[in-house]
Amino acid sequence: MRDREILIDRTCARCGCEYEWGVHINFFAQRVGFSSEQVTSLTHGSPSDPCWSSPRDRLLVRAADALHDDSTISEPLWELLSVEFNEAELLDILLLCGWYHAISFAANAAGVPLEPNAPTFDSVRALDNAGSAREALQLANLDPDEVLRLVRAAMTEDLSEAGDLTSLAVVPADVDLEVSFTSREVGVACGLRVVALLCEDSIGPSVRFRALVADGDRIAPGQHLATLSAPARAVLAVERTALNLLSHLSGIATATRTWVDALEGTGVSVRDTRKTTPLLRDLEKYAVRCGGGANYRRGLFDEILVKDNHVAVAGGIGRALDRVAAAHPRGAVPVQIEVDSLDQFDEALAHGAGQILLDNFAVNDMRVAVERARRCSRDVRLEASGGFVLGEARQVARTGVDSVSVGAITHSAPAIDIGLDVVMPADLQ
C-alpha cells in the first residue's frame, strides 16, 4: 500500500489534482507511515529531498515524475527499477500512474469540489514552513475541533479557575523560557501534533513550538522530540498535560510497533479493539496507526461485531447472523462474528460469514479453521484474538490468519518516559 500511495499522491500532485490527492492524503498518508516531511515532499518537493532515506521510495517518486514529464521511463531508470521490482510490479507502476493521470484530468476538468476537512496543497506547504497544528491534525485524519475540546478540558482539569498557583507566585511575568521535550527511552513518538495544538491554543501567538521528529518516528534515549519557547508561566502551565498526552500516546505507538515488528514479513496485520480510555479513543487509535497497526471500528455505531453475548441472546450463531442479514442487507455495513469453537466456526461459515473472529482458539484449531475457510468459494477473513502474548505472535501468524487483534496495545501500554528539559534564561542564572 505504501508503494501505491507514493505513486498515487505524487501523480495527483504533479497533475494539480487537489481533490484526489487530498482524499488519499487524508485517509492513507498516516496509515502507510508517511511523515509530514514526506507528505510535503510528495506535494511540492523532489525525490532528492532528505526525507526519502529509502532507495525504494526514492525510485517510486522518480518513476512517477518521469511518467508525468516524459510519458516514458529512461533506460537507466528502468534498470534501477528492475533491480528493486519484479516484472508484475513494474507493469503495475506504469498502469497505476496512467490510471491516476486519467482520474486527475477528469476530476480537474469536472471541477470536483474538495471533500470536507480535506487538506490542500497550500496547507501542506504551510505546515512544512511551520505552521498550523490544525492542518497537521487534519493530515492525520483527526478532527481538530474534537482534539481542541479535549485539550481544553484537560487544561481546565489542571488549572481550574485559579491557574498555576506555584508559577504565579514564583515565576516573574516577564521571563521567557525555552524547553525541549526529550525521550528517556527507546520508543515510537506520538502526540506531537496534539501537543502543538494544545500549546497554540493555551499560550497564544507568542508560542514557538517546533517538532523535531514526526509522529510515528522511532526515538532513542536522550533524543529531543520538540522545542517550545514561550513566556515561562505559560510553559509551566502546559507542561504536565503536554507530557501526559505525549507519554501516553507514544506508549501506545511503541507497544503497537513491538507487535508489528514481531509479525514483520508474515503478512498478518495488528488491529486494535474498543478497549480504550474513555474519551481518548480517537487519539489512541491514531497512536495505533503511528505504531504501524490498523484500526477496527471506532464504536458500536459504524460496524457490526456479533459477540458471544449477542449469540447467547439470539439463540445461536445462525440465528444471530440471520437477524443481522435481515436488519442490514449484505454489504451495507461491515459484519464480523466471534466464535469460540470449530463447531461455531462451521456454523458461521455455513451462514455466509465473511469476517470471523477466532476467540481463544488453540493454535491447531486456528490452522483447521484457516484450511476450512480457504476451501470456501468466497473470500473469508479470519482474525485471531484472545489475550495471547507477544512471544506467541509468529506462531499464531503461521496458522494463516489475516490479522490479530490485541487489546493490550491500548489498555495496557506503559507510558514512554519523556521529560521537559529547561534552558535556563540568562537573567535567572
Short mmCIF file of N, CA, C and O in Angstrom, two decimals, residues 187-274:
data_model
loop_
_atom_site.label_atom_id
_atom_site.label_comp_id
_atom_site.label_asym_id
_atom_site.label_seq_id
_atom_site.Cartn_x
_atom_site.Cartn_y
_atom_site.Cartn_z
N GLY A 187 11.57 4.12 21.84
CA GLY A 187 10.13 4.03 21.60
C GLY A 187 9.75 4.57 20.24
O GLY A 187 10.59 4.69 19.33
N VAL A 188 8.47 4.88 20.11
CA VAL A 188 7.91 5.48 18.90
C VAL A 188 7.16 6.74 19.31
O VAL A 188 6.31 6.69 20.21
N ALA A 189 7.46 7.85 18.68
CA ALA A 189 6.85 9.12 19.06
C ALA A 189 5.41 9.19 18.58
O ALA A 189 5.08 8.75 17.48
N CYS A 190 4.55 9.76 19.42
CA CYS A 190 3.18 10.03 19.01
C CYS A 190 2.61 11.09 19.94
O CYS A 190 2.82 11.05 21.15
N GLY A 191 1.85 12.01 19.35
CA GLY A 191 1.19 13.04 20.14
C GLY A 191 1.75 14.43 19.91
O GLY A 191 1.24 15.40 20.49
N LEU A 192 2.77 14.56 19.07
CA LEU A 192 3.36 15.87 18.85
C LEU A 192 2.37 16.83 18.19
O LEU A 192 2.35 18.02 18.51
N ARG A 193 1.55 16.33 17.29
CA ARG A 193 0.54 17.18 16.66
C ARG A 193 -0.47 17.66 17.68
O ARG A 193 -0.94 18.80 17.62
N VAL A 194 -0.82 16.79 18.62
CA VAL A 194 -1.78 17.16 19.66
C VAL A 194 -1.18 18.20 20.60
O VAL A 194 -1.83 19.19 20.96
N VAL A 195 0.06 17.98 21.00
CA VAL A 195 0.74 18.92 21.89
C VAL A 195 0.92 20.28 21.20
O VAL A 195 0.80 21.33 21.85
N ALA A 196 1.18 20.27 19.90
CA ALA A 196 1.30 21.54 19.17
C ALA A 196 0.00 22.34 19.25
O ALA A 196 0.02 23.56 19.48
N LEU A 197 -1.13 21.67 19.08
CA LEU A 197 -2.42 22.35 19.18
C LEU A 197 -2.67 22.84 20.60
O LEU A 197 -3.14 23.96 20.82
N LEU A 198 -2.34 22.01 21.58
CA LEU A 198 -2.51 22.41 22.97
C LEU A 198 -1.72 23.68 23.26
O LEU A 198 -2.23 24.62 23.89
N CYS A 199 -0.46 23.73 22.81
CA CYS A 199 0.38 24.90 23.08
C CYS A 199 -0.12 26.14 22.33
O CYS A 199 -0.16 27.23 22.89
N GLU A 200 -0.50 25.95 21.07
CA GLU A 200 -1.03 27.08 20.30
C GLU A 200 -2.27 27.67 20.97
O GLU A 200 -2.42 28.89 21.08
N ASP A 201 -3.17 26.79 21.42
CA ASP A 201 -4.43 27.26 21.99
C ASP A 201 -4.23 27.84 23.38
O ASP A 201 -4.84 28.86 23.72
N SER A 202 -3.41 27.20 24.20
CA SER A 202 -3.26 27.62 25.60
C SER A 202 -2.38 28.85 25.75
O SER A 202 -2.61 29.69 26.63
N ILE A 203 -1.36 28.97 24.90
CA ILE A 203 -0.37 30.03 25.07
C ILE A 203 -0.65 31.21 24.15
O ILE A 203 -0.48 32.37 24.53
N GLY A 204 -1.09 30.93 22.93
CA GLY A 204 -1.41 32.03 22.03
C GLY A 204 -0.30 32.34 21.06
O GLY A 204 0.64 31.55 20.86
N PRO A 205 -0.36 33.53 20.46
CA PRO A 205 0.55 33.87 19.35
C PRO A 205 2.02 33.96 19.75
O PRO A 205 2.90 33.92 18.88
N SER A 206 2.31 34.07 21.03
CA SER A 206 3.71 34.17 21.46
C SER A 206 4.42 32.82 21.46
O SER A 206 5.64 32.76 21.62
N VAL A 207 3.69 31.74 21.28
CA VAL A 207 4.29 30.41 21.36
C VAL A 207 5.13 30.11 20.13
O VAL A 207 4.80 30.53 19.01
N ARG A 208 6.20 29.38 20.33
CA ARG A 208 7.03 28.87 19.24
C ARG A 208 7.27 27.40 19.53
O ARG A 208 8.12 27.04 20.35
N PHE A 209 6.48 26.54 18.86
CA PHE A 209 6.59 25.10 19.02
C PHE A 209 7.16 24.51 17.74
O PHE A 209 6.64 24.76 16.65
N ARG A 210 8.20 23.70 17.87
CA ARG A 210 8.83 23.10 16.70
C ARG A 210 9.05 21.62 16.94
O ARG A 210 9.78 21.22 17.86
N ALA A 211 8.39 20.80 16.14
CA ALA A 211 8.59 19.35 16.23
C ALA A 211 9.89 18.98 15.52
O ALA A 211 10.13 19.41 14.39
N LEU A 212 10.71 18.20 16.18
CA LEU A 212 11.99 17.76 15.62
C LEU A 212 11.91 16.36 15.03
O LEU A 212 12.81 15.92 14.31
N VAL A 213 10.86 15.61 15.39
CA VAL A 213 10.57 14.31 14.80
C VAL A 213 9.10 14.31 14.42
O VAL A 213 8.33 15.20 14.82
N ALA A 214 8.69 13.34 13.67
CA ALA A 214 7.29 13.21 13.28
C ALA A 214 6.62 12.10 14.08
O ALA A 214 7.28 11.16 14.53
N ASP A 215 5.32 12.23 14.30
CA ASP A 215 4.57 11.14 14.90
C ASP A 215 4.79 9.87 14.08
O ASP A 215 4.66 9.88 12.85
N GLY A 216 5.14 8.79 14.76
CA GLY A 216 5.43 7.54 14.08
C GLY A 216 6.92 7.25 13.92
O GLY A 216 7.30 6.13 13.58
N ASP A 217 7.76 8.26 14.19
CA ASP A 217 9.21 8.04 14.11
C ASP A 217 9.71 7.26 15.33
O ASP A 217 9.23 7.45 16.45
N ARG A 218 10.70 6.42 15.11
CA ARG A 218 11.36 5.75 16.23
C ARG A 218 12.24 6.76 16.96
O ARG A 218 12.87 7.63 16.33
N ILE A 219 12.29 6.64 18.28
CA ILE A 219 13.06 7.59 19.09
C ILE A 219 13.98 6.84 20.03
O ILE A 219 13.77 5.66 20.33
N ALA A 220 15.01 7.53 20.51
CA ALA A 220 16.04 6.91 21.35
C ALA A 220 16.24 7.74 22.62
O ALA A 220 15.86 8.91 22.68
N PRO A 221 16.85 7.14 23.64
CA PRO A 221 17.11 7.89 24.87
C PRO A 221 17.97 9.13 24.59
O PRO A 221 18.94 9.07 23.85
N GLY A 222 17.57 10.26 25.19
CA GLY A 222 18.29 11.50 25.01
C GLY A 222 17.90 12.28 23.77
O GLY A 222 18.39 13.38 23.54
N GLN A 223 17.01 11.73 22.95
CA GLN A 223 16.64 12.40 21.70
C GLN A 223 15.63 13.50 21.98
O GLN A 223 14.63 13.31 22.68
N HIS A 224 15.88 14.69 21.41
CA HIS A 224 14.95 15.81 21.54
C HIS A 224 13.82 15.63 20.53
O HIS A 224 14.07 15.48 19.32
N LEU A 225 12.60 15.66 21.00
CA LEU A 225 11.44 15.43 20.14
C LEU A 225 10.83 16.72 19.63
O LEU A 225 10.29 16.77 18.53
N ALA A 226 10.90 17.78 20.45
CA ALA A 226 10.33 19.07 20.07
C ALA A 226 10.88 20.14 20.99
O ALA A 226 11.35 19.84 22.10
N THR A 227 10.83 21.38 20.54
CA THR A 227 11.20 22.50 21.39
C THR A 227 9.99 23.43 21.54
O THR A 227 9.14 23.52 20.64
N LEU A 228 9.94 24.11 22.65
CA LEU A 228 8.86 25.04 22.96
C LEU A 228 9.45 26.30 23.59
O LEU A 228 10.20 26.20 24.57
N SER A 229 9.15 27.44 23.01
CA SER A 229 9.58 28.72 23.57
C SER A 229 8.35 29.59 23.77
O SER A 229 7.53 29.75 22.84
N ALA A 230 8.22 30.16 24.96
CA ALA A 230 7.05 30.97 25.30
C ALA A 230 7.30 31.61 26.67
O ALA A 230 8.30 31.31 27.33
N PRO A 231 6.41 32.50 27.12
CA PRO A 231 6.51 33.00 28.49
C PRO A 231 6.59 31.84 29.49
O PRO A 231 5.87 30.84 29.36
N ALA A 232 7.47 31.97 30.47
CA ALA A 232 7.76 30.87 31.38
C ALA A 232 6.51 30.37 32.09
O ALA A 232 6.32 29.16 32.25
N ARG A 233 5.67 31.28 32.54
CA ARG A 233 4.47 30.85 33.26
C ARG A 233 3.58 29.96 32.37
O ARG A 233 3.02 28.97 32.82
N ALA A 234 3.47 30.32 31.11
CA ALA A 234 2.63 29.56 30.18
C ALA A 234 3.22 28.19 29.92
O ALA A 234 2.50 27.18 29.85
N VAL A 235 4.55 28.14 29.77
CA VAL A 235 5.21 26.84 29.54
C VAL A 235 4.97 25.91 30.71
O VAL A 235 4.61 24.73 30.53
N LEU A 236 5.15 26.41 31.92
CA LEU A 236 4.99 25.57 33.10
C LEU A 236 3.53 25.16 33.31
O LEU A 236 3.25 24.10 33.87
N ALA A 237 2.60 25.97 32.82
CA ALA A 237 1.18 25.63 32.96
C ALA A 237 0.78 24.47 32.06
O ALA A 237 -0.06 23.64 32.43
N VAL A 238 1.40 24.38 30.87
CA VAL A 238 1.02 23.30 29.94
C VAL A 238 1.89 22.06 30.11
O VAL A 238 1.58 21.01 29.54
N GLU A 239 2.96 22.17 30.90
CA GLU A 239 3.96 21.10 30.96
C GLU A 239 3.37 19.73 31.24
O GLU A 239 3.57 18.77 30.49
N ARG A 240 2.64 19.57 32.33
CA ARG A 240 2.18 18.25 32.74
C ARG A 240 1.16 17.68 31.76
O ARG A 240 1.21 16.49 31.41
N THR A 241 0.21 18.50 31.33
CA THR A 241 -0.80 18.00 30.39
C THR A 241 -0.13 17.56 29.08
O THR A 241 -0.47 16.51 28.52
N ALA A 242 0.81 18.36 28.60
CA ALA A 242 1.51 18.01 27.36
C ALA A 242 2.28 16.71 27.51
O ALA A 242 2.23 15.83 26.64
N LEU A 243 3.01 16.57 28.63
CA LEU A 243 3.78 15.35 28.84
C LEU A 243 2.88 14.14 29.04
O LEU A 243 3.20 13.03 28.57
N ASN A 244 1.77 14.31 29.74
CA ASN A 244 0.84 13.18 29.92
C ASN A 244 0.36 12.66 28.57
O ASN A 244 0.33 11.44 28.33
N LEU A 245 -0.06 13.56 27.69
CA LEU A 245 -0.57 13.14 26.39
C LEU A 245 0.54 12.53 25.54
O LEU A 245 0.37 11.47 24.93
N LEU A 246 1.68 13.19 25.51
CA LEU A 246 2.78 12.71 24.67
C LEU A 246 3.30 11.36 25.15
O LEU A 246 3.54 10.45 24.35
N SER A 247 3.44 11.20 26.46
CA SER A 247 3.96 9.94 27.00
C SER A 247 2.96 8.80 26.80
O SER A 247 3.34 7.67 26.44
N HIS A 248 1.68 9.09 27.01
CA HIS A 248 0.65 8.05 26.88
C HIS A 248 0.51 7.58 25.43
O HIS A 248 0.53 6.38 25.15
N LEU A 249 0.40 8.54 24.51
CA LEU A 249 0.22 8.16 23.11
C LEU A 249 1.48 7.52 22.54
O LEU A 249 1.40 6.58 21.74
N SER A 250 2.65 7.99 22.95
CA SER A 250 3.89 7.36 22.50
C SER A 250 4.00 5.94 23.04
O SER A 250 4.54 5.05 22.36
N GLY A 251 3.48 5.70 24.24
CA GLY A 251 3.48 4.35 24.79
C GLY A 251 2.65 3.40 23.96
O GLY A 251 3.05 2.24 23.70
N ILE A 252 1.49 3.86 23.51
CA ILE A 252 0.63 3.02 22.67
C ILE A 252 1.28 2.77 21.31
O ILE A 252 1.29 1.64 20.80
N ALA A 253 1.84 3.81 20.71
CA ALA A 253 2.53 3.64 19.43
C ALA A 253 3.70 2.67 19.56
O ALA A 253 3.94 1.84 18.67
N THR A 254 4.40 2.75 20.67
CA THR A 254 5.55 1.87 20.90
C THR A 254 5.10 0.42 21.09
O THR A 254 5.69 -0.51 20.51
N ALA A 255 4.06 0.21 21.89
CA ALA A 255 3.54 -1.15 22.09
C ALA A 255 3.06 -1.75 20.77
O ALA A 255 3.29 -2.93 20.47
N THR A 256 2.39 -0.93 19.97
CA THR A 256 1.90 -1.41 18.67
C THR A 256 3.07 -1.79 17.77
O THR A 256 3.06 -2.84 17.12
N ARG A 257 4.08 -0.92 17.72
CA ARG A 257 5.23 -1.20 16.86
C ARG A 257 5.93 -2.48 17.27
O ARG A 257 6.45 -3.22 16.42
N THR A 258 5.94 -2.78 18.56
CA THR A 258 6.57 -4.03 19.03
C THR A 258 5.87 -5.24 18.41
O THR A 258 6.51 -6.20 17.97
N TRP A 259 4.53 -5.20 18.39
CA TRP A 259 3.77 -6.29 17.77
C TRP A 259 3.98 -6.32 16.26
O TRP A 259 4.13 -7.38 15.66
N VAL A 260 3.96 -5.14 15.63
CA VAL A 260 4.15 -5.08 14.18
C VAL A 260 5.52 -5.64 13.80
O VAL A 260 5.66 -6.40 12.84
N ASP A 261 6.54 -5.27 14.57
CA ASP A 261 7.88 -5.79 14.30
C ASP A 261 7.93 -7.31 14.47
O ASP A 261 8.61 -8.02 13.71
N ALA A 262 7.23 -7.81 15.49
CA ALA A 262 7.23 -9.25 15.74
C ALA A 262 6.59 -10.02 14.59
O ALA A 262 6.93 -11.18 14.35
N LEU A 263 5.66 -9.37 13.88
CA LEU A 263 4.95 -10.03 12.78
C LEU A 263 5.49 -9.66 11.41
O LEU A 263 4.91 -10.05 10.39
N GLU A 264 6.58 -8.93 11.38
CA GLU A 264 7.12 -8.46 10.11
C GLU A 264 7.41 -9.64 9.17
O GLU A 264 7.99 -10.64 9.56
N GLY A 265 6.97 -9.48 7.93
CA GLY A 265 7.22 -10.50 6.92
C GLY A 265 6.18 -11.60 6.85
O GLY A 265 6.22 -12.42 5.94
N THR A 266 5.23 -11.61 7.80
CA THR A 266 4.22 -12.67 7.79
C THR A 266 2.98 -12.30 6.98
O THR A 266 2.17 -13.17 6.64
N GLY A 267 2.80 -10.99 6.72
CA GLY A 267 1.59 -10.55 6.04
C GLY A 267 0.40 -10.40 6.95
O GLY A 267 -0.70 -10.08 6.50
N VAL A 268 0.58 -10.64 8.25
CA VAL A 268 -0.51 -10.55 9.22
C VAL A 268 -0.49 -9.16 9.85
O VAL A 268 0.56 -8.69 10.31
N SER A 269 -1.64 -8.49 9.88
CA SER A 269 -1.72 -7.15 10.44
C SER A 269 -2.13 -7.20 11.91
O SER A 269 -2.72 -8.18 12.37
N VAL A 270 -1.79 -6.13 12.62
CA VAL A 270 -2.15 -5.98 14.03
C VAL A 270 -3.30 -4.98 14.12
O VAL A 270 -3.17 -3.85 13.62
N ARG A 271 -4.39 -5.37 14.75
CA ARG A 271 -5.55 -4.48 14.87
C ARG A 271 -5.84 -4.19 16.34
O ARG A 271 -5.58 -5.01 17.22
N ASP A 272 -6.39 -3.00 16.56
CA ASP A 272 -6.77 -2.63 17.92
C ASP A 272 -8.19 -3.09 18.23
O ASP A 272 -8.84 -3.77 17.41
N THR A 273 -8.69 -2.71 19.41
CA THR A 273 -10.04 -3.06 19.84
C THR A 273 -10.70 -1.81 20.42
O THR A 273 -10.15 -0.71 20.33
N ARG A 274 -11.86 -1.99 21.03
CA ARG A 274 -12.54 -0.88 21.70
C ARG A 274 -12.10 -0.75 23.16
O ARG A 274 -12.69 0.01 23.92
#
